Amino acid sequence: MSTTTISSAIDVERIRKEFPILHQQINGRDLVYLDNAATNQKPKKVIDALVEYYTGYNANIHRGIHTLAERATKAFEQTRETAKQFINAGSTEEIIFTRGVTESINLVAACYGNAFVNEGDEIIISTIEHHSNIVPWQFVCERKKAKLKVIPVSQSGELDLEVYKSFLSPRTKVVAVNHASNSLGTINPVKEIIKLAHEVGAVVLIDGAQAGAHLEIDVQDMDCDFYCLSSHKMYGPTGAGILYGKKELLEKMPPYHGGGEMIKEVTFDKTTYNDLPYKFEAGTPNIADVIAFRHAMEFINSLGKENISAHEHELLLYATEKLSRLKGVRLVGQAKYKVAVLAFVVEGIHHFDIGQMLDARGIAVRTGHHCTQPLMECYGIEGTVRASFSVYNTKKEIDQLVEGLERIINFMK
């Protein structure tokens, strides 16, 4: 099916009506929200789910036998079932609720890394990782006296797989890379990366923060060992996320936190741990936001990932062409396969100034290093302006971005 045909399945104006926040003015102009890689906006059904929980059946889950507790527990566990289907996990036991990708990675680093990485072992990450997929592995290497290896990136924003292959050895215990880059939009060949890592006995964690709302995810097909998602980058609330882990690995790992729910029996002499997935879900969870997360995944499913991706790709191509024509604009990261992220710098103008001047025109973009300082250093820049697109964005909004940039460039020159 052609991109044009798929894109026509997206009725953007109808979709925009489902997002209350989009219909406002910023500094006297209609909001143009192009900061979706940081967080995207929430449809009314997600917001309504939060209100419904707090006004209709607010109660703690799993341990209560009264009606409200049973309703809350059922709704909470429905999200786990939806998440299982969303990524094609083997069972709900493999779906752990966390606060998001950052906590998910820290959980794996702390529990798997500390238990199975030893002195002299190696962990592989890449140059285009978010800080949340760098720092936790540095912690492990410091504690365990292991070595961190970093896959280099080309000027176009693609990983050097030949160097990656040369890194792999029996000493490799963990490979941790993103499915798609938050700074550049690069879509990594994760299936190949996983296959090669497994050949030397390493486990693989995939940071799916930038993939959840855009790319098809089948954890069984890609054969990853761990996969991480954040609700707030998938039209859901902040403070909720998913860690998928293969059951046999999760069973071997020690718990992350101690407390209620993660136990079977506690005595002062010994504690025995609960079954999966509850072994990793200590304490009262973020009930309302997890429940609303289900509605976000259902929203994505109702549109279809294929349709979403086609629409966003069309916007990316349009924006890339338009910005490439602007005097002094240099695009950063032009990988062959990308999600809808467009990063750029403007000669002679600081990215922060551009962000502020665009905001004065009601246009929201992200500026800075995007929690990827090593990548910025690799490219010899302090930061970029990043415009990132979602299913509710339009070509008209891109035209407004281009017009705003033209005015800023002419004014500052």
Short mmCIF file of C-alpha atoms in Angstrom, two decimals, residues 13-368:
data_model
loop_
_atom_site.label_atom_id
_atom_site.label_comp_id
_atom_site.label_asym_id
_atom_site.label_seq_id
_atom_site.Cartn_x
_atom_site.Cartn_y
_atom_site.Cartn_z
CA GLU A 13 -9.26 17.37 11.90
CA ARG A 14 -11.42 14.72 13.54
CA ILE A 15 -8.47 13.51 15.60
CA ARG A 16 -7.58 17.05 16.71
CA LYS A 17 -11.06 17.47 18.19
CA GLU A 18 -10.22 14.68 20.64
CA PHE A 19 -7.35 16.70 22.17
CA PRO A 20 -8.66 19.58 24.31
CA ILE A 21 -5.24 21.16 24.92
CA LEU A 22 -4.63 21.83 21.23
CA HIS A 23 -7.47 24.34 21.02
CA GLN A 24 -5.90 27.31 22.79
CA GLN A 25 -3.80 30.34 22.05
CA ILE A 26 -0.23 30.94 23.19
CA ASN A 27 0.94 34.55 23.08
CA GLY A 28 -2.11 35.45 21.04
CA ARG A 29 -1.61 32.76 18.40
CA ASP A 30 -3.05 29.30 17.88
CA LEU A 31 -0.88 26.70 19.58
CA VAL A 32 1.40 24.70 17.27
CA TYR A 33 2.66 21.82 19.38
CA LEU A 34 5.79 20.23 17.89
CA ASP A 35 7.39 18.78 21.03
CA ASN A 36 5.95 15.30 20.82
CA ALA A 37 9.23 13.43 21.36
CA ALA A 38 9.32 14.95 24.86
CA THR A 39 5.68 14.15 25.57
CA ASN A 40 2.60 14.09 23.42
CA GLN A 41 -0.85 15.40 24.28
CA LYS A 42 -3.75 13.36 25.68
CA PRO A 43 -7.09 12.58 24.06
CA LYS A 44 -10.24 13.25 26.05
CA LYS A 45 -10.88 9.53 26.61
CA VAL A 46 -7.61 9.29 28.55
CA ILE A 47 -8.44 12.37 30.62
CA ASP A 48 -11.96 11.05 31.24
CA ALA A 49 -10.55 7.73 32.47
CA LEU A 50 -8.57 9.55 35.16
CA VAL A 51 -11.61 11.51 36.29
CA GLU A 52 -13.79 8.40 36.24
CA TYR A 53 -11.40 6.50 38.50
CA TYR A 54 -11.10 9.25 41.09
CA THR A 55 -14.81 10.06 41.11
CA GLY A 56 -16.20 6.57 40.68
CA TYR A 57 -14.05 3.78 42.14
CA ASN A 58 -10.92 5.17 43.80
CA ALA A 59 -9.53 2.33 45.93
CA ASN A 60 -6.33 0.41 46.48
CA ILE A 61 -5.93 -2.71 44.39
CA HIS A 62 -5.32 -6.45 44.81
CA ARG A 63 -5.69 -6.61 48.59
CA GLY A 64 -9.24 -5.30 49.04
CA ILE A 65 -12.39 -7.39 48.84
CA HIS A 66 -14.94 -4.56 48.75
CA THR A 67 -16.64 -3.47 45.55
CA LEU A 68 -14.52 -0.40 44.80
CA ALA A 69 -11.29 -2.33 45.29
CA GLU A 70 -12.49 -5.10 42.99
CA ARG A 71 -13.45 -2.58 40.31
CA ALA A 72 -10.09 -0.84 40.58
CA THR A 73 -8.18 -4.12 40.47
CA LYS A 74 -10.08 -5.28 37.42
CA ALA A 75 -9.43 -2.02 35.55
CA PHE A 76 -5.75 -2.05 36.53
CA GLU A 77 -5.25 -5.63 35.33
CA GLN A 78 -7.14 -4.88 32.11
CA THR A 79 -4.29 -2.50 31.24
CA ARG A 80 -1.80 -5.32 31.77
CA GLU A 81 -3.74 -7.52 29.34
CA THR A 82 -3.94 -4.67 26.80
CA ALA A 83 -0.20 -4.08 27.14
CA LYS A 84 0.50 -7.78 26.60
CA GLN A 85 -1.42 -7.67 23.34
CA PHE A 86 0.03 -4.29 22.32
CA ILE A 87 3.59 -5.65 22.24
CA ASN A 88 2.69 -9.33 21.73
CA ALA A 89 4.23 -10.55 24.99
CA GLY A 90 3.92 -14.23 25.82
CA SER A 91 1.96 -13.67 29.04
CA THR A 92 0.82 -10.95 31.43
CA GLU A 93 3.45 -12.23 33.87
CA GLU A 94 6.00 -10.57 31.59
CA ILE A 95 4.42 -7.11 31.92
CA ILE A 96 5.77 -5.08 34.85
CA PHE A 97 4.31 -1.64 35.57
CA THR A 98 6.88 1.07 36.28
CA ARG A 99 6.98 4.87 36.26
CA GLY A 100 8.31 4.82 32.70
CA VAL A 101 11.32 3.91 30.59
CA THR A 102 13.81 5.48 32.98
CA GLU A 103 12.66 3.36 35.90
CA SER A 104 12.40 0.28 33.70
CA ILE A 105 16.03 0.58 32.60
CA ASN A 106 17.18 1.25 36.15
CA LEU A 107 15.28 -1.83 37.32
CA VAL A 108 17.01 -4.08 34.80
CA ALA A 109 20.40 -2.51 35.45
CA ALA A 110 20.03 -2.91 39.20
CA CYS A 111 18.44 -6.35 39.27
CA TYR A 112 19.89 -8.14 36.26
CA GLY A 113 23.12 -6.16 36.03
CA ASN A 114 24.10 -6.49 39.65
CA ALA A 115 23.19 -10.18 39.73
CA PHE A 116 24.74 -11.37 36.46
CA VAL A 117 27.44 -8.88 35.42
CA ASN A 118 30.86 -9.53 36.96
CA GLU A 119 34.32 -8.02 36.95
CA GLY A 120 35.80 -7.99 33.45
CA ASP A 121 32.42 -8.36 31.73
CA GLU A 122 31.27 -5.88 29.09
CA ILE A 123 28.10 -3.89 28.46
CA ILE A 124 27.40 -2.34 25.05
CA ILE A 125 25.33 0.79 24.48
CA SER A 126 25.36 3.31 21.60
CA THR A 127 26.32 6.93 21.02
CA ILE A 128 22.70 7.92 20.37
CA GLU A 129 21.30 6.77 23.70
CA HIS A 130 19.27 8.96 26.04
CA HIS A 131 20.99 9.56 29.38
CA SER A 132 18.54 7.13 30.97
CA ASN A 133 20.12 4.34 28.90
CA ILE A 134 23.67 5.45 29.73
CA VAL A 135 23.87 6.36 33.42
CA PRO A 136 22.29 3.16 34.87
CA TRP A 137 24.84 1.04 32.98
CA GLN A 138 27.65 3.26 34.19
CA PHE A 139 26.42 2.52 37.72
CA VAL A 140 26.65 -1.21 37.02
CA CYS A 141 30.13 -0.93 35.51
CA GLU A 142 31.39 1.10 38.47
CA ARG A 143 30.00 -1.35 41.02
CA LYS A 144 30.97 -4.53 39.19
CA LYS A 145 34.23 -3.33 37.59
CA ALA A 146 32.83 -4.08 34.15
CA LYS A 147 33.61 -2.23 30.92
CA LEU A 148 31.23 -0.03 28.95
CA LYS A 149 31.58 -0.08 25.16
CA VAL A 150 29.86 2.46 22.92
CA ILE A 151 28.77 1.85 19.32
CA PRO A 152 29.77 4.88 17.19
CA VAL A 153 27.36 6.80 15.00
CA SER A 154 27.80 8.15 11.48
CA GLN A 155 27.24 11.76 10.48
CA SER A 156 23.86 10.72 9.07
CA GLY A 157 22.85 9.34 12.47
CA GLU A 158 23.15 5.59 11.83
CA LEU A 159 24.94 3.13 14.10
CA ASP A 160 28.12 1.48 12.84
CA LEU A 161 27.11 -2.17 12.94
CA GLU A 162 30.54 -3.37 11.84
CA VAL A 163 32.08 -1.85 14.96
CA TYR A 164 29.22 -3.32 16.99
CA LYS A 165 30.00 -6.78 15.63
CA SER A 166 33.66 -6.31 16.55
CA PHE A 167 32.65 -5.44 20.14
CA LEU A 168 30.72 -8.66 20.68
CA SER A 169 32.46 -11.45 22.55
CA PRO A 170 31.78 -14.01 25.29
CA ARG A 171 32.51 -11.16 27.74
CA THR A 172 29.45 -9.25 26.47
CA LYS A 173 26.66 -9.63 29.03
CA VAL A 174 24.22 -6.83 28.13
CA VAL A 175 23.44 -4.82 25.01
CA ALA A 176 21.15 -1.81 25.58
CA VAL A 177 20.04 0.38 22.65
CA ASN A 178 17.01 2.41 21.68
CA HIS A 179 14.48 1.35 19.09
CA ALA A 180 14.40 4.94 17.82
CA SER A 181 16.50 7.95 18.79
CA ASN A 182 14.84 10.81 20.64
CA SER A 183 17.41 13.32 19.30
CA LEU A 184 17.74 12.24 15.67
CA GLY A 185 14.73 10.03 14.98
CA THR A 186 16.96 7.21 13.73
CA ILE A 187 15.21 3.82 13.72
CA ASN A 188 17.75 1.19 14.69
CA PRO A 189 17.85 -2.33 13.19
CA VAL A 190 17.01 -3.82 16.56
CA LYS A 191 16.19 -7.30 15.29
CA GLU A 192 19.67 -7.65 13.80
CA ILE A 193 21.28 -6.15 16.90
CA ILE A 194 19.43 -8.65 19.11
CA LYS A 195 20.29 -11.64 16.94
CA LEU A 196 23.99 -10.82 16.97
CA ALA A 197 24.01 -10.28 20.74
CA HIS A 198 22.29 -13.60 21.38
CA GLU A 199 24.95 -15.38 19.35
CA VAL A 200 27.48 -14.53 22.07
CA GLY A 201 25.06 -15.19 24.94
CA ALA A 202 24.26 -11.55 25.80
CA VAL A 203 20.83 -10.27 26.80
CA VAL A 204 19.34 -7.23 25.06
CA LEU A 205 17.31 -4.35 26.44
CA ILE A 206 15.46 -2.10 23.99
CA ASP A 207 14.46 1.43 24.98
CA GLY A 208 11.14 1.83 23.19
CA ALA A 209 10.29 5.33 24.41
CA GLN A 210 10.24 6.80 20.90
CA ALA A 211 8.71 3.71 19.29
CA GLY A 212 5.58 3.14 21.36
CA ALA A 213 3.32 5.57 19.51
CA HIS A 214 4.90 5.15 16.08
CA LEU A 215 6.31 1.70 15.28
CA GLU A 216 4.97 -1.83 15.29
CA ILE A 217 6.30 -3.70 18.33
CA ASP A 218 6.38 -7.49 18.55
CA VAL A 219 8.69 -8.53 21.34
CA GLN A 220 8.44 -12.22 20.48
CA ASP A 221 9.31 -11.64 16.84
CA MET A 222 12.29 -9.38 17.63
CA ASP A 223 13.25 -11.78 20.45
CA CYS A 224 14.39 -9.01 22.81
CA ASP A 225 14.97 -9.89 26.44
CA PHE A 226 13.66 -6.60 27.83
CA TYR A 227 11.57 -3.83 26.26
CA CYS A 228 10.63 -0.51 27.87
CA LEU A 229 7.72 1.87 27.19
CA SER A 230 6.53 5.19 28.65
CA SER A 231 2.83 6.03 28.76
CA HIS A 232 3.28 9.79 28.34
CA LYS A 233 4.93 9.33 24.93
CA MET A 234 1.94 7.21 23.84
CA TYR A 235 -0.92 9.69 24.48
CA GLY A 236 -1.19 8.47 28.09
CA PRO A 237 -0.49 10.05 31.48
CA THR A 238 2.94 10.74 32.94
CA GLY A 239 4.36 8.53 35.67
CA ALA A 240 3.36 5.19 34.14
CA GLY A 241 5.21 2.75 31.94
CA ILE A 242 5.93 -0.85 31.11
CA LEU A 243 8.89 -3.14 31.44
CA TYR A 244 8.57 -6.29 29.39
CA GLY A 245 10.94 -9.06 30.34
CA LYS A 246 11.20 -12.68 29.33
CA LYS A 247 9.68 -14.75 32.10
CA GLU A 248 12.72 -16.95 32.63
CA LEU A 249 14.91 -13.87 33.16
CA LEU A 250 12.48 -12.08 35.47
CA GLU A 251 12.23 -15.20 37.61
CA LYS A 252 16.02 -15.30 38.05
CA MET A 253 16.31 -11.61 38.95
CA PRO A 254 16.10 -10.38 42.55
CA PRO A 255 13.37 -7.81 43.39
CA TYR A 256 13.98 -4.12 42.80
CA HIS A 257 12.11 -2.66 45.78
CA GLY A 258 10.92 -4.21 49.02
CA GLY A 259 7.52 -3.65 50.61
CA GLY A 260 3.90 -4.60 50.23
CA GLU A 261 2.57 -6.64 47.32
CA MET A 262 5.97 -8.00 46.25
CA ILE A 263 5.99 -10.57 49.08
CA LYS A 264 4.38 -13.92 49.80
CA GLU A 265 5.36 -14.16 53.45
CA VAL A 266 7.39 -11.93 55.76
CA THR A 267 9.04 -12.93 59.03
CA PHE A 268 11.96 -11.31 60.82
CA ASP A 269 14.07 -14.28 59.77
CA LYS A 270 13.16 -14.50 56.07
CA THR A 271 10.95 -13.05 53.34
CA THR A 272 9.65 -15.00 50.35
CA TYR A 273 8.76 -13.11 47.20
CA ASN A 274 5.53 -12.95 45.25
CA ASP A 275 5.00 -14.46 41.82
CA LEU A 276 5.48 -12.48 38.61
CA PRO A 277 4.65 -9.76 37.82
CA TYR A 278 3.97 -8.60 41.39
CA LYS A 279 7.49 -9.44 42.56
CA PHE A 280 8.62 -6.19 40.91
CA GLU A 281 5.63 -4.02 41.88
CA ALA A 282 6.20 -3.07 45.52
CA GLY A 283 3.77 -0.71 47.24
CA THR A 284 0.68 1.06 46.00
CA PRO A 285 1.19 1.67 42.27
CA ASN A 286 0.14 4.61 40.13
CA ILE A 287 -3.34 3.14 39.79
CA ALA A 288 -5.23 5.92 37.99
CA ASP A 289 -2.54 6.56 35.40
CA VAL A 290 -2.05 2.87 34.67
CA ILE A 291 -5.80 2.52 34.13
CA ALA A 292 -5.81 5.53 31.79
CA PHE A 293 -2.80 4.11 29.94
CA ARG A 294 -5.06 1.34 28.60
CA HIS A 295 -7.24 3.96 26.92
CA ALA A 296 -4.14 5.49 25.32
CA MET A 297 -3.10 2.16 23.85
CA GLU A 298 -6.65 1.60 22.62
CA PHE A 299 -6.55 5.04 20.97
CA ILE A 300 -3.40 4.04 19.09
CA ASN A 301 -4.94 0.72 18.11
CA SER A 302 -8.10 2.44 16.87
CA LEU A 303 -6.06 4.52 14.40
CA GLY A 304 -3.61 1.76 13.48
CA LYS A 305 0.17 2.05 13.77
CA GLU A 306 0.53 1.74 10.00
CA ASN A 307 -1.75 4.74 9.45
CA ILE A 308 -0.08 6.78 12.19
CA SER A 309 3.40 6.07 10.83
CA ALA A 310 2.41 6.94 7.27
CA HIS A 311 0.89 10.27 8.28
CA GLU A 312 3.88 11.20 10.44
CA HIS A 313 6.34 10.14 7.75
CA GLU A 314 4.56 12.36 5.26
CA LEU A 315 4.93 15.28 7.69
CA LEU A 316 8.61 14.45 8.20
CA LEU A 317 9.32 14.44 4.45
CA TYR A 318 7.43 17.71 4.02
CA ALA A 319 9.23 19.42 6.90
CA THR A 320 12.63 18.10 5.80
CA GLU A 321 12.16 19.52 2.32
CA LYS A 322 10.93 22.89 3.60
CA LEU A 323 13.65 23.38 6.22
CA SER A 324 16.39 22.24 3.86
CA ARG A 325 15.67 25.29 1.71
CA LEU A 326 16.13 27.79 4.53
CA LYS A 327 19.34 29.79 4.50
CA GLY A 328 21.73 28.85 7.28
CA VAL A 329 19.72 25.82 8.46
CA ARG A 330 21.61 22.54 8.83
CA LEU A 331 19.71 19.34 9.56
CA VAL A 332 21.29 17.04 12.13
CA GLY A 333 20.71 13.33 11.60
CA GLN A 334 19.41 12.21 8.23
CA ALA A 335 19.26 8.45 8.63
CA LYS A 336 17.48 6.45 5.97
CA TYR A 337 14.86 5.22 8.44
CA LYS A 338 13.46 7.70 10.95
CA VAL A 339 10.50 8.40 13.17
CA ALA A 340 9.07 11.91 12.82
CA VAL A 341 11.85 13.84 14.55
CA LEU A 342 13.62 16.71 12.80
CA ALA A 343 16.66 18.23 14.51
CA PHE A 344 18.54 21.23 13.15
CA VAL A 345 20.85 24.11 13.93
CA VAL A 346 20.85 27.60 12.45
CA GLU A 347 24.17 29.21 11.66
CA GLY A 348 24.92 32.12 13.98
CA ILE A 349 21.78 31.76 16.15
CA HIS A 350 21.69 29.90 19.46
CA HIS A 351 19.10 27.14 19.60
CA PHE A 352 17.69 28.54 22.86
CA ASP A 353 17.00 31.91 21.21
CA ILE A 354 15.22 30.20 18.35
CA GLY A 355 13.04 28.25 20.78
CA GLN A 356 12.05 31.40 22.66
CA MET A 357 11.25 33.35 19.51
CA LEU A 358 9.19 30.49 18.11
CA ASP A 359 7.29 30.31 21.40
CA ALA A 360 6.44 33.98 20.99
CA ARG A 361 4.60 32.86 17.85
CA GLY A 362 2.80 30.04 19.67
CA ILE A 363 5.09 27.31 18.31
CA ALA A 364 6.39 24.78 20.83
CA VAL A 365 9.64 23.01 19.95
CA ARG A 366 12.40 21.53 22.11
CA THR A 367 15.87 23.04 22.33
CA GLY A 368 19.06 21.82 23.98
#
